[in-house]
Coordinates of C-alpha atoms in Angstrom, one line a residue:
M1 CA 21.9 16.7 3.8
A2 CA 20.3 19.0 1.0
D3 CA 20.6 22.5 2.5
T4 CA 22.4 24.2 5.7
T5 CA 21.4 27.7 4.7
G6 CA 18.3 28.1 5.4
H7 CA 17.2 28.4 2.0
L8 CA 13.6 28.2 1.1
Y9 CA 12.8 26.4 -1.7
P10 CA 9.3 27.3 -3.8
T11 CA 6.3 25.3 -3.1
E12 CA 2.5 24.6 -4.2
R13 CA -0.5 22.8 -3.7
L14 CA -1.0 19.7 -6.0
K15 CA -2.9 20.6 -9.2
C16 CA -4.4 17.1 -8.7
W17 CA -5.2 16.7 -5.5
G18 CA -9.0 17.3 -5.4
E19 CA -9.0 14.4 -8.2
A20 CA -7.2 11.9 -5.6
K21 CA -10.0 12.9 -2.9
Q22 CA -12.9 12.1 -4.9
I23 CA -11.3 8.7 -6.8
R24 CA -10.9 7.7 -3.0
Q25 CA -14.8 8.8 -1.6
D26 CA -16.4 8.0 -5.0
Y27 CA -14.7 3.9 -4.1
Y28 CA -16.2 3.8 -0.8
E29 CA -20.2 4.8 -2.2
D30 CA -19.5 2.8 -5.0
F31 CA -19.0 -0.7 -3.0
K32 CA -21.9 1.0 -0.5
N33 CA -24.6 1.6 -3.2
A34 CA -23.5 -0.9 -5.9
H35 CA -26.5 -3.6 -4.9
E36 CA -28.8 -0.6 -5.8
T37 CA -27.9 -0.6 -9.6
G38 CA -27.5 -4.5 -9.8
G39 CA -23.6 -4.7 -9.1
I40 CA -21.7 -7.2 -7.2
R41 CA -19.6 -6.5 -4.2
W42 CA -16.3 -8.4 -3.0
A43 CA -14.1 -8.0 -0.2
G44 CA -10.4 -8.7 -0.5
G45 CA -6.8 -7.1 0.3
A46 CA -5.2 -4.7 -1.6
W47 CA -2.5 -7.3 -2.8
S48 CA -5.0 -9.4 -4.1
F49 CA -4.6 -10.0 -7.5
D50 CA -7.8 -7.8 -7.8
A51 CA -7.3 -7.7 -12.4
V52 CA -9.4 -11.1 -11.9
P53 CA -12.8 -10.2 -10.8
Y54 CA -13.1 -7.4 -13.8
G55 CA -13.6 -10.3 -15.8
L56 CA -17.0 -10.3 -14.6
G57 CA -17.9 -6.6 -15.7
D58 CA -17.8 -3.2 -15.0
D59 CA -20.0 -3.1 -12.1
V60 CA -17.9 -5.4 -10.3
Y61 CA -16.7 -3.5 -7.0
P62 CA -14.3 -4.2 -4.2
L63 CA -13.5 -3.2 -0.9
T64 CA -9.7 -4.0 -0.3
G65 CA -9.4 -4.2 3.7
E66 CA -5.8 -2.8 4.5
P67 CA -7.0 0.7 3.4
Y68 CA -10.1 0.3 4.8
G69 CA -8.7 -0.9 8.1
A70 CA -6.2 2.2 7.4
S71 CA -9.4 4.4 7.2
V72 CA -11.2 2.9 10.3
A73 CA -8.0 4.0 12.2
F74 CA -7.6 7.4 10.9
L75 CA -11.2 7.7 12.9
K76 CA -9.7 7.2 16.3
D77 CA -12.7 7.4 18.1
F78 CA -14.4 4.8 15.9
S79 CA -11.2 2.8 15.6
V80 CA -11.0 2.2 19.5
R81 CA -14.8 1.1 19.6
C82 CA -13.7 -1.2 17.0
Q83 CA -10.8 -2.7 18.4
E84 CA -12.9 -3.2 21.8
A85 CA -15.9 -5.2 19.8
T86 CA -13.6 -7.5 18.1
E87 CA -11.7 -8.2 21.6
K88 CA -15.1 -8.3 23.2
A89 CA -16.1 -11.0 20.6
G90 CA -12.7 -13.1 22.0
Y91 CA -9.9 -11.9 19.6
A92 CA -7.0 -11.4 20.9
R93 CA -5.6 -8.2 20.4
D94 CA -1.9 -8.6 19.3
L95 CA -3.5 -9.8 16.1
C96 CA -3.3 -7.5 13.2
S97 CA -4.7 -4.6 13.9
Y98 CA -6.3 -3.3 10.6
M99 CA -7.9 -6.8 10.8
R100 CA -9.4 -6.0 13.9
N101 CA -10.5 -2.9 13.1
Y102 CA -12.7 -4.7 9.7
W103 CA -13.5 -6.7 12.0
G104 CA -15.0 -4.4 14.4
S105 CA -16.9 -2.9 11.8
I106 CA -18.7 -6.4 11.2
L107 CA -19.6 -6.1 14.6
L108 CA -20.8 -3.0 15.3
D109 CA -22.7 -3.0 11.8
E110 CA -21.2 0.7 10.7
Y111 CA -19.4 1.6 7.9
A112 CA -16.6 4.1 8.1
F113 CA -17.9 5.8 5.0
G114 CA -21.5 5.4 6.6
G115 CA -24.8 3.5 6.9
P116 CA -24.5 -0.1 7.6
F117 CA -21.5 -2.2 6.9
P118 CA -22.2 -2.7 3.2
R119 CA -22.4 -7.1 3.1
P120 CA -20.0 -8.4 0.4
D121 CA -21.4 -10.8 -1.9
F122 CA -17.9 -13.2 -1.9
M123 CA -14.5 -12.9 -0.9
W124 CA -11.4 -12.8 -3.3
Q125 CA -7.9 -13.1 -1.4
D126 CA -4.6 -14.2 -1.5
H127 CA -2.3 -15.8 1.2
I128 CA 1.3 -14.3 1.6
C129 CA 0.8 -12.7 4.8
C130 CA -0.3 -14.9 8.0
S131 CA -3.2 -13.1 8.4
H132 CA -4.4 -13.0 4.8
A133 CA -6.8 -15.8 4.4
K134 CA -8.2 -16.0 8.1
W135 CA -8.9 -12.4 8.2
Y136 CA -11.6 -13.3 5.5
Q137 CA -12.9 -16.7 6.6
V138 CA -13.3 -14.9 9.9
A139 CA -15.2 -11.6 8.5
G140 CA -17.5 -14.3 6.4
E141 CA -18.5 -15.8 9.4
L142 CA -19.3 -12.7 11.2
E143 CA -21.0 -11.7 7.9
G144 CA -23.4 -14.6 8.0
G145 CA -21.3 -17.6 7.6
D146 CA -22.7 -18.1 4.0
V147 CA -20.0 -15.5 2.3
P148 CA -18.9 -17.5 -0.6
S149 CA -14.8 -17.4 -0.3
Y150 CA -11.8 -17.8 -2.5
F151 CA -8.2 -18.2 -1.3
V152 CA -4.8 -18.0 -3.6
D153 CA -1.7 -19.6 -2.2
V154 CA 1.3 -17.3 -3.3
A155 CA 3.9 -18.0 -1.0
V156 CA 5.9 -19.5 -3.7
G157 CA 9.3 -18.2 -2.7
P158 CA 11.3 -15.0 -3.3
M159 CA 11.5 -13.2 -6.8
T160 CA 15.1 -14.8 -7.2
E161 CA 14.3 -18.0 -7.2
I162 CA 11.0 -18.2 -9.2
T163 CA 10.2 -21.1 -11.8
D164 CA 8.0 -21.8 -14.3
A165 CA 6.3 -24.7 -11.8
R166 CA 6.1 -21.9 -9.4
V167 CA 4.2 -19.6 -11.5
D168 CA 2.0 -22.2 -13.0
Y169 CA 1.1 -23.3 -9.2
I170 CA -0.9 -19.7 -8.5
K171 CA -2.0 -19.6 -12.5
G172 CA -3.7 -22.7 -12.0
Q173 CA -5.3 -21.5 -8.7
L174 CA -6.4 -18.0 -10.6
H175 CA -7.4 -20.7 -14.2
D176 CA -10.0 -22.4 -11.5
G177 CA -10.7 -19.3 -9.6
I178 CA -12.4 -18.0 -12.7
V179 CA -14.1 -21.0 -13.1
W180 CA -15.4 -20.5 -8.9
L181 CA -16.0 -16.8 -9.8
E182 CA -18.4 -18.1 -12.7
E183 CA -20.7 -20.5 -10.6
T184 CA -20.8 -18.1 -7.6
T185 CA -21.6 -15.3 -9.7
G186 CA -23.6 -17.0 -12.6
R187 CA -22.1 -14.6 -14.6
E188 CA -20.3 -15.2 -18.0
Y189 CA -16.3 -14.3 -17.4
D190 CA -15.1 -11.6 -20.5
D191 CA -11.3 -12.5 -21.1
G192 CA -10.8 -9.0 -23.1
R193 CA -11.8 -7.0 -19.6
L194 CA -9.3 -9.5 -17.9
I195 CA -6.1 -8.6 -20.4
D196 CA -7.8 -4.9 -20.3
A197 CA -7.0 -5.1 -16.4
V198 CA -4.0 -6.8 -16.5
Y199 CA -2.8 -3.7 -18.7
N200 CA -4.0 -1.6 -16.5
E201 CA -2.4 -3.0 -13.2
C202 CA 1.2 -2.5 -14.9
R203 CA 0.8 0.9 -16.0
S204 CA -0.5 1.9 -12.7
T205 CA 1.7 0.2 -10.0
S206 CA 4.5 1.2 -12.5
K207 CA 3.8 4.6 -12.9
W208 CA 3.7 4.9 -9.6
A209 CA 7.3 3.4 -9.1
A210 CA 8.4 6.1 -11.8
I211 CA 6.5 8.7 -9.3
C212 CA 8.4 7.7 -6.4
A213 CA 11.5 7.6 -8.3
L214 CA 11.1 11.4 -9.1
N215 CA 11.7 12.0 -5.1
K216 CA 15.6 11.2 -5.9
A217 CA 15.8 15.1 -6.8
V218 CA 16.3 17.3 -4.1
P219 CA 14.4 19.2 -3.3
A220 CA 11.7 16.2 -3.1
P221 CA 8.5 17.0 -5.1
L222 CA 6.5 14.8 -2.7
D223 CA 6.6 14.0 1.2
E224 CA 5.5 10.8 2.9
K225 CA 2.6 12.1 4.5
T226 CA 1.1 13.6 1.2
M227 CA 2.3 10.4 -0.7
Y228 CA 0.0 7.9 1.8
S229 CA -3.0 10.0 0.1
L230 CA -1.5 9.1 -3.0
Y231 CA -0.3 5.6 -3.1
V232 CA -3.5 4.3 -1.3
L233 CA -5.5 4.4 -4.7
G234 CA -3.5 1.6 -5.7
T235 CA -3.9 -0.4 -2.9
L236 CA -7.6 0.4 -4.1
M237 CA -8.4 -0.8 -6.9
K238 CA -4.8 -1.6 -9.0
S239 CA -6.4 -2.7 -12.0
N240 CA -8.5 -0.1 -12.4
R241 CA -8.2 2.2 -15.6
K242 CA -9.4 5.0 -13.6
V243 CA -6.2 4.8 -11.0
A244 CA -3.8 4.1 -14.1
D245 CA -4.7 7.2 -15.9
F246 CA -5.0 9.4 -12.9
Y247 CA -1.1 7.9 -12.1
D248 CA -0.1 9.3 -15.5
K249 CA -0.9 12.2 -14.7
L250 CA 0.6 12.5 -11.0
Y251 CA 3.6 11.8 -12.9
K252 CA 3.2 14.8 -15.3
E253 CA 2.7 16.9 -12.7
V254 CA 5.3 15.8 -10.2
A255 CA 8.0 15.2 -13.5
D256 CA 6.8 19.3 -13.8
R257 CA 7.5 19.9 -10.3
V258 CA 11.3 18.3 -10.4
E259 CA 11.8 20.4 -13.3
R260 CA 10.9 23.4 -11.6
G261 CA 12.6 22.8 -8.4
I262 CA 9.0 22.7 -6.3
A263 CA 9.5 21.2 -3.1
A264 CA 7.2 19.3 -0.7
V265 CA 8.9 21.1 2.3
P266 CA 10.2 24.5 1.4
N267 CA 13.2 24.7 4.2
E268 CA 14.4 21.2 3.3
R269 CA 17.8 20.5 4.4
C270 CA 17.8 16.9 5.9
R271 CA 16.2 14.0 4.1
V272 CA 15.1 10.6 5.9
M273 CA 12.5 7.7 5.3
S274 CA 10.3 5.8 7.6
D275 CA 9.2 2.0 6.8
T276 CA 6.4 0.0 7.3
Q277 CA 2.8 1.6 7.9
P278 CA 2.5 4.8 10.3
P279 CA 0.4 5.0 13.2
W280 CA -2.1 6.5 10.8
A281 CA -3.5 8.4 14.3
F282 CA -0.6 10.1 14.6
L283 CA 0.4 11.5 11.0
K284 CA 1.4 14.8 12.8
V285 CA 4.7 13.4 13.5
F286 CA 5.7 13.5 9.5
R287 CA 4.8 17.2 10.2
Y288 CA 6.7 17.9 13.0
L289 CA 9.7 16.5 11.0
E290 CA 9.5 19.7 8.6
K291 CA 9.9 21.9 12.1
F292 CA 13.5 20.6 11.5
G293 CA 14.0 21.2 7.5
T294 CA 13.3 17.3 7.4
V295 CA 11.3 15.5 5.0
S296 CA 10.7 11.9 4.4
I297 CA 11.0 11.5 0.9
G298 CA 8.8 7.8 1.8
S299 CA 9.7 4.3 2.6
L300 CA 10.0 1.1 1.1
Y301 CA 6.3 0.7 2.0
T302 CA 4.8 3.9 0.1
H303 CA 7.3 2.6 -2.9
S304 CA 6.5 -0.4 -3.1
L305 CA 3.5 -1.9 -1.3
I306 CA 2.2 -1.1 -4.9
G307 CA 4.7 0.2 -6.9
A308 CA 6.5 -2.2 -9.2
W309 CA 10.3 -1.6 -9.8
E310 CA 13.4 -3.5 -11.3
V311 CA 17.5 -2.6 -11.8
K312 CA 17.4 -0.5 -14.4
D313 CA 20.8 -0.6 -17.3
D314 CA 22.8 2.0 -14.6
G315 CA 22.3 -0.2 -11.8
T316 CA 19.8 2.0 -10.1
W317 CA 16.3 1.2 -9.0
G318 CA 13.4 2.6 -12.0
P319 CA 10.1 1.4 -12.5
R320 CA 9.4 -2.1 -14.3
T321 CA 9.3 -2.2 -17.3
T322 CA 5.8 -2.8 -18.4
P323 CA 3.7 -5.3 -21.5
Q324 CA 3.0 -1.8 -23.3
E325 CA 6.3 -0.8 -23.2
L326 CA 7.9 -4.3 -24.3
G327 CA 5.5 -4.7 -27.4
V328 CA 3.7 -7.9 -25.4
E329 CA 0.5 -8.1 -26.7
L330 CA -1.9 -10.3 -24.4
T331 CA -4.4 -12.3 -26.8
N332 CA -5.9 -15.0 -24.1
R333 CA -6.8 -15.8 -20.2
D334 CA -3.8 -18.2 -19.7
E335 CA -1.1 -14.8 -21.3
A336 CA -3.1 -12.8 -19.2
L337 CA -3.2 -14.8 -16.3
D338 CA 0.9 -15.6 -16.4
W339 CA 1.6 -12.1 -17.0
L340 CA -0.3 -11.3 -13.7
V341 CA 1.3 -13.5 -11.8
R342 CA 5.0 -13.3 -12.4
W343 CA 4.4 -9.5 -12.3
N344 CA 3.0 -10.0 -8.8
L345 CA 5.9 -12.3 -7.7
N346 CA 8.7 -9.3 -8.2
K347 CA 6.5 -7.3 -5.7
P348 CA 9.5 -6.0 -3.4
E349 CA 7.4 -5.7 -0.5
W350 CA 6.7 -9.1 -0.6
Q351 CA 10.2 -10.6 -0.6
H352 CA 11.2 -9.7 3.2
F353 CA 8.3 -12.4 4.1
Y354 CA 11.4 -15.2 3.2
D355 CA 14.5 -13.4 4.1
P356 CA 15.2 -9.8 6.3
Q357 CA 18.3 -9.6 4.5
L358 CA 16.0 -9.2 1.1
K359 CA 14.5 -6.2 2.5
S360 CA 17.5 -4.3 4.6
D361 CA 19.2 -4.8 0.8
M362 CA 16.5 -2.9 -0.7
M363 CA 16.0 -0.3 2.3
I364 CA 20.2 0.3 1.9
R365 CA 19.1 1.3 -1.9
I366 CA 16.7 3.6 -1.2
A367 CA 19.1 5.4 1.5
R368 CA 21.6 5.3 -1.3
E369 CA 19.5 6.5 -4.2
W370 CA 17.2 8.8 -2.4
K371 CA 20.1 10.7 -1.0
L372 CA 19.1 10.2 2.9
D373 CA 20.8 11.3 6.1
G374 CA 19.0 9.0 8.1
V375 CA 16.4 6.6 8.5
M376 CA 13.1 5.8 11.2
L377 CA 12.0 2.6 11.5
H378 CA 8.4 2.1 13.2
Y379 CA 8.3 -1.2 15.4
N380 CA 5.0 -1.9 14.2
R381 CA 2.6 -4.5 16.8
G382 CA -0.3 -4.0 14.6
C383 CA 1.6 -5.5 11.2
E384 CA 3.4 -9.1 12.1
G385 CA 4.5 -9.6 8.3
L386 CA 6.1 -6.2 7.4
S387 CA 7.4 -6.0 10.8
L388 CA 9.4 -9.3 10.2
G389 CA 13.0 -8.8 11.0
I390 CA 13.0 -5.7 11.4
A391 CA 15.6 -5.6 14.2
E392 CA 17.9 -7.1 11.7
N393 CA 16.8 -4.6 9.3
R394 CA 18.0 -1.9 11.9
L395 CA 21.5 -3.4 12.7
A396 CA 22.0 -3.8 8.6
I397 CA 21.2 0.0 7.7
Q398 CA 24.0 0.8 10.6
A399 CA 26.4 -1.1 9.3
A400 CA 25.9 0.5 5.7
G401 CA 26.3 3.9 7.5
F402 CA 23.3 5.3 8.0
P403 CA 21.8 6.4 11.6
V404 CA 18.6 4.9 12.8
M405 CA 16.3 5.9 14.7
V406 CA 13.4 3.2 16.2
F407 CA 10.0 4.2 17.6
E408 CA 7.1 2.0 18.9
G409 CA 3.7 2.0 18.1
N410 CA 0.6 0.3 16.3
M411 CA -0.4 1.3 12.6
G412 CA -4.1 0.5 13.3
D413 CA -4.7 0.7 17.3
E414 CA -3.8 4.6 18.5
R415 CA -4.0 3.1 22.6
E416 CA -0.3 1.8 21.3
F417 CA 1.1 5.1 20.5
D418 CA 2.7 7.4 22.7
E419 CA 2.8 10.8 21.5
G420 CA 5.0 12.4 23.8
R421 CA 7.6 9.9 24.0
T422 CA 8.2 9.1 20.2
M423 CA 8.4 13.5 19.4
A424 CA 10.9 13.2 22.1
R425 CA 13.0 10.3 20.4
I426 CA 12.5 12.7 17.3
D427 CA 13.9 15.6 18.8
A428 CA 16.9 12.9 19.7
F429 CA 17.1 12.0 16.4
M430 CA 16.9 15.3 14.9
E431 CA 20.2 16.5 17.2
T432 CA 22.3 13.2 16.2
L433 CA 21.9 14.9 12.9
G434 CA 22.6 18.2 13.8
M435 CA 19.6 19.7 12.8
E436 CA 17.7 22.1 15.3
R437 CA 14.4 23.4 15.0
L438 CA 13.5 26.2 12.8
D439 CA 11.7 29.3 13.3

């Protein structure tokens, strides 16, 4: 427990907040307007190997589906219309809610950022979640059935079982994919741009992990609701220099906050973490926690959906060492793809698709190293992949000695979230932690 005396820590607004918002806005506008300047649009997931299409040029703009689905979810009225359009078209309500928001946006021909839905020139997606490839197969059909699509199978096992053969299996698909990109777009591929993009991805994802690690400090310099608006840039274009440079700047600012004792929640006296995607239409739950002097320091999701981690020499979790830091110089396409594949196969959030114990171990590590008092688990019906094994996670975390609260909901479908019931559960959980509401 951080502080029980009623002490108020100093707090202040992030100086780079406006820049983060502008990068996100420009991203969606650039995708919409790409064809006006002769650029290329492609669509895929936040986990796709987005470094690879950068070899086609600087005027190649992605739309990653999960962040777009979350943006739709935040616009509750629009999201409901998207969900209803998808259901009317015959798609089941228990499918990924991000995917249904995305499909509904196409069916309505309405882009969440204004105008009709911009048609991508090709689909570029990997496949680890059960929905990934089918998401863009259907999206291509809804767009007219003639959108070229390429899918990469990455389900080769957890990082503890990585072999050269498994790396080569994925790398071979990417080599073939580059040939496919050249044939599909009519552009010549530039390996130098690929190498730069790989460097950028390693830098941005490692630096985001370093930023999250700063939240081990008491008081925490960032709260989870704020972190959602910051981590998202990596889900949009993790291989873009603009994002890598921004995270370098953000790290310096957050490190300065730690040094000066600047708190995200000025009355911090209790620390928790959440899990998986939040109910985007009801982010107020995180502000409600502050009424008890409670800060959510993030989650495995916010830390490592994009963040790259490794166990350091002292046994703690820290940012993964980049090729730049190791003095590794990438000189050709194969070297760049080899590094890219190995980097991604170590994603923490990919591991628990294979065994819930892998996720439990990581969550318990966070609970210990980030000095938590409790854990809040979202039984998220909107995402089968990241909710896989969540009941087993609950039992393991409790066995490790941490109180656990669960609440039901859906990240992208506000019809499946009971606000009153969830707030009542938070009240009860805070009471078990000995937290009373503060004036």
